[in-house]
PDB file of C-alpha atoms in Angstrom:
ATOM      1  CA  UNK A1004      87.049 170.508  46.852  1.00  0.00           C
ATOM      2  CA  UNK A1005      86.132 166.909  47.603  1.00  0.00           C
ATOM      3  CA  UNK A1006      88.793 164.741  49.181  1.00  0.00           C
ATOM      4  CA  UNK A1007      89.167 161.359  47.555  1.00  0.00           C
ATOM      5  CA  UNK A1008      88.958 158.655  50.176  1.00  0.00           C
ATOM      6  CA  UNK A1009      89.376 154.956  49.533  1.00  0.00           C
ATOM      7  CA  UNK A1010      85.711 154.466  50.528  1.00  0.00           C
ATOM      8  CA  UNK A1011      84.628 156.469  47.464  1.00  0.00           C
ATOM      9  CA  UNK A1012      86.426 154.099  45.108  1.00  0.00           C
ATOM     10  CA  UNK A1013      85.233 151.074  47.059  1.00  0.00           C
ATOM     11  CA  UNK A1014      81.671 152.402  46.827  1.00  0.00           C
ATOM     12  CA  UNK A1015      81.993 152.835  43.061  1.00  0.00           C
ATOM     13  CA  UNK A1016      83.397 149.299  42.694  1.00  0.00           C
ATOM     14  CA  UNK A1017      80.544 147.867  44.753  1.00  0.00           C
ATOM     15  CA  UNK A1018      77.966 149.877  42.804  1.00  0.00           C
ATOM     16  CA  UNK A1019      79.393 148.592  39.512  1.00  0.00           C
ATOM     17  CA  UNK A1020      79.377 145.017  40.772  1.00  0.00           C
ATOM     18  CA  UNK A1021      75.753 145.348  41.939  1.00  0.00           C
ATOM     19  CA  UNK A1022      74.815 146.826  38.586  1.00  0.00           C
ATOM     20  CA  UNK A1023      76.566 144.032  36.672  1.00  0.00           C
ATOM     21  CA  UNK A1024      74.779 141.433  38.826  1.00  0.00           C
ATOM     22  CA  UNK A1025      71.368 143.048  38.164  1.00  0.00           C
ATOM     23  CA  UNK A1026      70.855 143.700  41.868  1.00  0.00           C
ATOM     24  CA  UNK A1027      70.499 147.479  41.645  1.00  0.00           C
ATOM     25  CA  UNK A1028      66.706 147.309  41.479  1.00  0.00           C
ATOM     26  CA  UNK A1029      66.616 145.467  44.812  1.00  0.00           C
ATOM     27  CA  UNK A1030      68.548 148.192  46.650  1.00  0.00           C
ATOM     28  CA  UNK A1031      66.367 150.441  48.791  1.00  0.00           C
ATOM     29  CA  UNK A1032      66.571 153.896  47.223  1.00  0.00           C
ATOM     30  CA  UNK A1033      68.857 152.764  44.413  1.00  0.00           C
ATOM     31  CA  UNK A1034      71.929 154.913  43.799  1.00  0.00           C
ATOM     32  CA  UNK A1035      70.313 158.260  43.062  1.00  0.00           C
ATOM     33  CA  UNK A1036      70.016 159.336  46.702  1.00  0.00           C
ATOM     34  CA  UNK A1037      73.526 158.312  47.739  1.00  0.00           C
ATOM     35  CA  UNK A1038      76.464 160.610  48.171  1.00  0.00           C
ATOM     36  CA  UNK A1039      80.018 159.478  47.636  1.00  0.00           C
ATOM     37  CA  UNK A1040      81.217 159.359  51.217  1.00  0.00           C
ATOM     38  CA  UNK A1041      82.128 156.863  53.923  1.00  0.00           C
ATOM     39  CA  UNK A1042      78.730 156.913  55.656  1.00  0.00           C
ATOM     40  CA  UNK A1043      76.825 156.167  52.473  1.00  0.00           C
ATOM     41  CA  UNK A1044      79.370 153.481  51.598  1.00  0.00           C
ATOM     42  CA  UNK A1045      78.673 151.682  54.881  1.00  0.00           C
ATOM     43  CA  UNK A1046      74.928 151.995  54.252  1.00  0.00           C
ATOM     44  CA  UNK A1047      75.369 150.639  50.711  1.00  0.00           C
ATOM     45  CA  UNK A1048      77.410 147.716  52.054  1.00  0.00           C
ATOM     46  CA  UNK A1049      74.714 146.705  54.541  1.00  0.00           C
ATOM     47  CA  UNK A1050      71.986 147.100  51.910  1.00  0.00           C
ATOM     48  CA  UNK A1051      74.017 145.047  49.421  1.00  0.00           C
ATOM     49  CA  UNK A1052      74.445 142.214  51.939  1.00  0.00           C
ATOM     50  CA  UNK A1053      70.665 142.139  52.359  1.00  0.00           C
ATOM     51  CA  UNK A1054      69.900 142.105  48.617  1.00  0.00           C
ATOM     52  CA  UNK A1055      72.183 139.402  47.197  1.00  0.00           C
ATOM     53  CA  UNK A1056      70.014 136.536  48.421  1.00  0.00           C
ATOM     54  CA  UNK A1057      66.227 136.729  48.551  1.00  0.00           C
ATOM     55  CA  UNK A1058      65.829 136.125  52.285  1.00  0.00           C
ATOM     56  CA  UNK A1059      68.528 137.497  54.548  1.00  0.00           C
ATOM     57  CA  UNK A1060      68.325 137.844  58.313  1.00  0.00           C
ATOM     58  CA  UNK A1061      70.924 139.118  60.714  1.00  0.00           C
ATOM     59  CA  UNK A1062      71.006 138.297  64.388  1.00  0.00           C
ATOM     60  CA  UNK A1063      73.445 140.067  66.680  1.00  0.00           C
ATOM     61  CA  UNK A1064      74.073 139.248  70.322  1.00  0.00           C
ATOM     62  CA  UNK A1065      75.378 142.389  72.016  1.00  0.00           C
ATOM     63  CA  UNK A1066      76.291 140.563  75.229  1.00  0.00           C
ATOM     64  CA  UNK A1067      78.915 138.401  73.548  1.00  0.00           C
ATOM     65  CA  UNK A1068      79.595 140.649  70.541  1.00  0.00           C
ATOM     66  CA  UNK A1069      78.813 138.041  67.910  1.00  0.00           C
ATOM     67  CA  UNK A1070      76.395 137.941  65.019  1.00  0.00           C
ATOM     68  CA  UNK A1071      75.144 135.667  62.307  1.00  0.00           C
ATOM     69  CA  UNK A1072      73.739 136.269  58.842  1.00  0.00           C
ATOM     70  CA  UNK A1073      71.287 133.654  57.604  1.00  0.00           C
ATOM     71  CA  UNK A1074      70.886 133.507  53.820  1.00  0.00           C
ATOM     72  CA  UNK A1075      68.000 131.609  52.167  1.00  0.00           C
ATOM     73  CA  UNK A1076      67.131 131.772  48.501  1.00  0.00           C
ATOM     74  CA  UNK A1077      65.221 129.768  45.891  1.00  0.00           C
ATOM     75  CA  UNK A1078      68.524 129.365  44.030  1.00  0.00           C
ATOM     76  CA  UNK A1079      69.933 127.465  47.041  1.00  0.00           C
ATOM     77  CA  UNK A1080      66.723 125.418  47.271  1.00  0.00           C
ATOM     78  CA  UNK A1081      66.991 124.567  43.563  1.00  0.00           C
ATOM     79  CA  UNK A1082      70.599 123.512  43.961  1.00  0.00           C
ATOM     80  CA  UNK A1083      69.749 121.169  46.842  1.00  0.00           C
ATOM     81  CA  UNK A1084      66.768 119.720  44.959  1.00  0.00           C
ATOM     82  CA  UNK A1085      68.816 119.189  41.780  1.00  0.00           C
ATOM     83  CA  UNK A1086      71.642 117.588  43.772  1.00  0.00           C
ATOM     84  CA  UNK A1087      69.190 115.222  45.417  1.00  0.00           C
ATOM     85  CA  UNK A1088      67.768 114.237  42.009  1.00  0.00           C
ATOM     86  CA  UNK A1089      71.261 113.766  40.595  1.00  0.00           C
ATOM     87  CA  UNK A1090      72.289 111.618  43.567  1.00  0.00           C
ATOM     88  CA  UNK A1091      69.165 109.479  43.204  1.00  0.00           C
ATOM     89  CA  UNK A1092      69.691 108.967  39.471  1.00  0.00           C
ATOM     90  CA  UNK A1093      73.418 108.242  39.760  1.00  0.00           C
ATOM     91  CA  UNK A1094      73.162 106.312  43.063  1.00  0.00           C
ATOM     92  CA  UNK A1095      75.596 108.652  44.812  1.00  0.00           C
ATOM     93  CA  UNK A1096      75.906 109.817  48.385  1.00  0.00           C
ATOM     94  CA  UNK A1097      76.105 113.518  49.213  1.00  0.00           C
ATOM     95  CA  UNK A1098      79.840 113.134  49.791  1.00  0.00           C
ATOM     96  CA  UNK A1099      80.346 111.559  46.342  1.00  0.00           C
ATOM     97  CA  UNK A1100      78.385 114.217  44.468  1.00  0.00           C
ATOM     98  CA  UNK A1101      80.886 116.359  42.485  1.00  0.00           C
ATOM     99  CA  UNK A1102      78.477 119.308  42.394  1.00  0.00           C
ATOM    100  CA  UNK A1103      78.382 119.508  46.176  1.00  0.00           C
ATOM    101  CA  UNK A1104      82.190 119.522  46.178  1.00  0.00           C
ATOM    102  CA  UNK A1105      82.171 122.341  43.616  1.00  0.00           C
ATOM    103  CA  UNK A1106      79.747 124.496  45.608  1.00  0.00           C
ATOM    104  CA  UNK A1107      81.828 124.033  48.749  1.00  0.00           C
ATOM    105  CA  UNK A1108      84.846 125.328  46.802  1.00  0.00           C
ATOM    106  CA  UNK A1109      82.812 128.296  45.519  1.00  0.00           C
ATOM    107  CA  UNK A1110      81.651 129.124  49.052  1.00  0.00           C
ATOM    108  CA  UNK A1111      85.198 128.835  50.413  1.00  0.00           C
ATOM    109  CA  UNK A1112      86.383 131.199  47.685  1.00  0.00           C
ATOM    110  CA  UNK A1113      83.536 133.670  48.237  1.00  0.00           C
ATOM    111  CA  UNK A1114      84.144 133.716  51.973  1.00  0.00           C
ATOM    112  CA  UNK A1115      87.925 133.871  51.593  1.00  0.00           C
ATOM    113  CA  UNK A1116      87.975 137.272  53.251  1.00  0.00           C
ATOM    114  CA  UNK A1117      91.120 139.046  54.375  1.00  0.00           C
ATOM    115  CA  UNK A1118      90.267 139.377  58.053  1.00  0.00           C
ATOM    116  CA  UNK A1119      89.664 136.875  60.803  1.00  0.00           C
ATOM    117  CA  UNK A1120      86.977 136.283  63.436  1.00  0.00           C
ATOM    118  CA  UNK A1121      84.356 134.684  61.205  1.00  0.00           C
ATOM    119  CA  UNK A1122      83.205 131.284  59.994  1.00  0.00           C
ATOM    120  CA  UNK A1123      80.452 129.917  57.771  1.00  0.00           C
ATOM    121  CA  UNK A1124      78.252 126.876  57.272  1.00  0.00           C
ATOM    122  CA  UNK A1125      76.344 125.653  54.231  1.00  0.00           C
ATOM    123  CA  UNK A1126      73.424 123.262  53.921  1.00  0.00           C
ATOM    124  CA  UNK A1127      72.539 123.895  57.538  1.00  0.00           C
ATOM    125  CA  UNK A1128      69.268 122.344  58.634  1.00  0.00           C
ATOM    126  CA  UNK A1129      67.216 122.883  61.770  1.00  0.00           C
ATOM    127  CA  UNK A1130      67.584 119.204  62.668  1.00  0.00           C
ATOM    128  CA  UNK A1131      69.033 115.979  61.260  1.00  0.00           C
ATOM    129  CA  UNK A1132      65.582 114.972  59.998  1.00  0.00           C
ATOM    130  CA  UNK A1133      64.817 118.379  58.484  1.00  0.00           C
ATOM    131  CA  UNK A1134      64.009 118.112  54.773  1.00  0.00           C
ATOM    132  CA  UNK A1135      63.104 121.787  54.598  1.00  0.00           C
ATOM    133  CA  UNK A1136      64.939 124.810  53.425  1.00  0.00           C
ATOM    134  CA  UNK A1137      68.734 124.839  53.323  1.00  0.00           C
ATOM    135  CA  UNK A1138      70.575 127.866  54.583  1.00  0.00           C
ATOM    136  CA  UNK A1139      73.947 129.520  54.229  1.00  0.00           C
ATOM    137  CA  UNK A1140      75.198 130.906  57.549  1.00  0.00           C
ATOM    138  CA  UNK A1141      77.902 133.481  58.140  1.00  0.00           C
ATOM    139  CA  UNK A1142      79.046 133.935  61.753  1.00  0.00           C
ATOM    140  CA  UNK A1143      81.165 136.903  62.788  1.00  0.00           C
ATOM    141  CA  UNK A1144      82.675 138.256  65.985  1.00  0.00           C
ATOM    142  CA  UNK A1145      83.064 141.792  67.241  1.00  0.00           C
ATOM    143  CA  UNK A1146      86.613 142.003  65.870  1.00  0.00           C
ATOM    144  CA  UNK A1147      85.477 141.162  62.329  1.00  0.00           C
ATOM    145  CA  UNK A1148      85.998 144.299  60.254  1.00  0.00           C
ATOM    146  CA  UNK A1149      85.565 143.060  56.700  1.00  0.00           C
ATOM    147  CA  UNK A1150      81.854 143.595  56.056  1.00  0.00           C
ATOM    148  CA  UNK A1151      82.677 145.711  53.010  1.00  0.00           C
ATOM    149  CA  UNK A1152      84.111 142.617  51.246  1.00  0.00           C
ATOM    150  CA  UNK A1153      81.138 140.442  52.154  1.00  0.00           C
ATOM    151  CA  UNK A1154      78.750 141.607  49.366  1.00  0.00           C
ATOM    152  CA  UNK A1155      81.311 140.733  46.678  1.00  0.00           C
ATOM    153  CA  UNK A1156      81.826 137.300  48.187  1.00  0.00           C
ATOM    154  CA  UNK A1157      78.078 136.743  48.380  1.00  0.00           C
ATOM    155  CA  UNK A1158      77.677 137.708  44.719  1.00  0.00           C
ATOM    156  CA  UNK A1159      80.425 135.239  43.794  1.00  0.00           C
ATOM    157  CA  UNK A1160      78.596 132.516  45.725  1.00  0.00           C
ATOM    158  CA  UNK A1161      75.253 133.415  44.124  1.00  0.00           C
ATOM    159  CA  UNK A1162      76.834 133.260  40.659  1.00  0.00           C
ATOM    160  CA  UNK A1163      78.299 129.867  41.570  1.00  0.00           C
ATOM    161  CA  UNK A1164      74.874 128.544  42.542  1.00  0.00           C
ATOM    162  CA  UNK A1165      73.402 129.804  39.261  1.00  0.00           C
ATOM    163  CA  UNK A1166      76.168 128.222  37.190  1.00  0.00           C
ATOM    164  CA  UNK A1167      76.009 124.883  38.998  1.00  0.00           C
ATOM    165  CA  UNK A1168      72.211 124.795  38.759  1.00  0.00           C
ATOM    166  CA  UNK A1169      72.527 125.088  34.980  1.00  0.00           C
ATOM    167  CA  UNK A1170      75.181 122.346  34.921  1.00  0.00           C
ATOM    168  CA  UNK A1171      72.998 120.075  37.067  1.00  0.00           C
ATOM    169  CA  UNK A1172      69.942 120.655  34.873  1.00  0.00           C
ATOM    170  CA  UNK A1173      72.007 119.771  31.806  1.00  0.00           C
ATOM    171  CA  UNK A1174      73.443 116.652  33.482  1.00  0.00           C
ATOM    172  CA  UNK A1175      69.962 115.500  34.530  1.00  0.00           C
ATOM    173  CA  UNK A1176      68.662 116.128  31.020  1.00  0.00           C
ATOM    174  CA  UNK A1177      71.502 114.053  29.562  1.00  0.00           C
ATOM    175  CA  UNK A1178      70.746 111.246  32.022  1.00  0.00           C
ATOM    176  CA  UNK A1179      67.090 111.311  30.937  1.00  0.00           C
ATOM    177  CA  UNK A1180      68.093 111.155  27.264  1.00  0.00           C
ATOM    178  CA  UNK A1181      70.559 108.354  27.969  1.00  0.00           C
ATOM    179  CA  UNK A1182      67.968 106.296  29.834  1.00  0.00           C
ATOM    180  CA  UNK A1183      65.448 106.818  26.994  1.00  0.00           C
ATOM    181  CA  UNK A1184      68.029 105.573  24.465  1.00  0.00           C
ATOM    182  CA  UNK A1185      68.762 102.542  26.658  1.00  0.00           C
ATOM    183  CA  UNK A1186      65.026 101.746  26.882  1.00  0.00           C
ATOM    184  CA  UNK A1187      64.671 101.927  23.104  1.00  0.00           C
ATOM    185  CA  UNK A1188      67.685  99.675  22.628  1.00  0.00           C
ATOM    186  CA  UNK A1189      66.250  97.089  25.008  1.00  0.00           C
TER     187      UNK A1189
END
């Protein structure tokens, strides 16, 4: 007889969420080779963290017991590019851009984990003059024990980026139409 542990149900919830987000194909080995047990749940959690965004790196410093996940993705790049275009067209600063405020709220919600000993940063650049790739960083300490909730939060953040990218594209399209109408009227 198989004992029903909470990890089994958590694994099934995570598997369903990955399936609904169309991320199953990115998982190494898929679900077929996984057993319903705590060890495979931990493995699935780590694999899920690595698959939500296209480029994920983890750095862990054993001496101080702290680590950082660095998430990069074309969806983040698109968001930053669209925000920049929107700010240019509307003559806004980054602080005035409502879409940047919305994504910060989405990230706060996604990283609203139950435990402590972590923090995060968005739109991190290598330097003040860096116009390159933006990154989402997640820092954690050795007492952080909530990695199983992290994939769900990351999927929420990814969905937020997708939704806001669509909103930004629509807003930019409307601005283009509006400026064309104004040109015709003049």
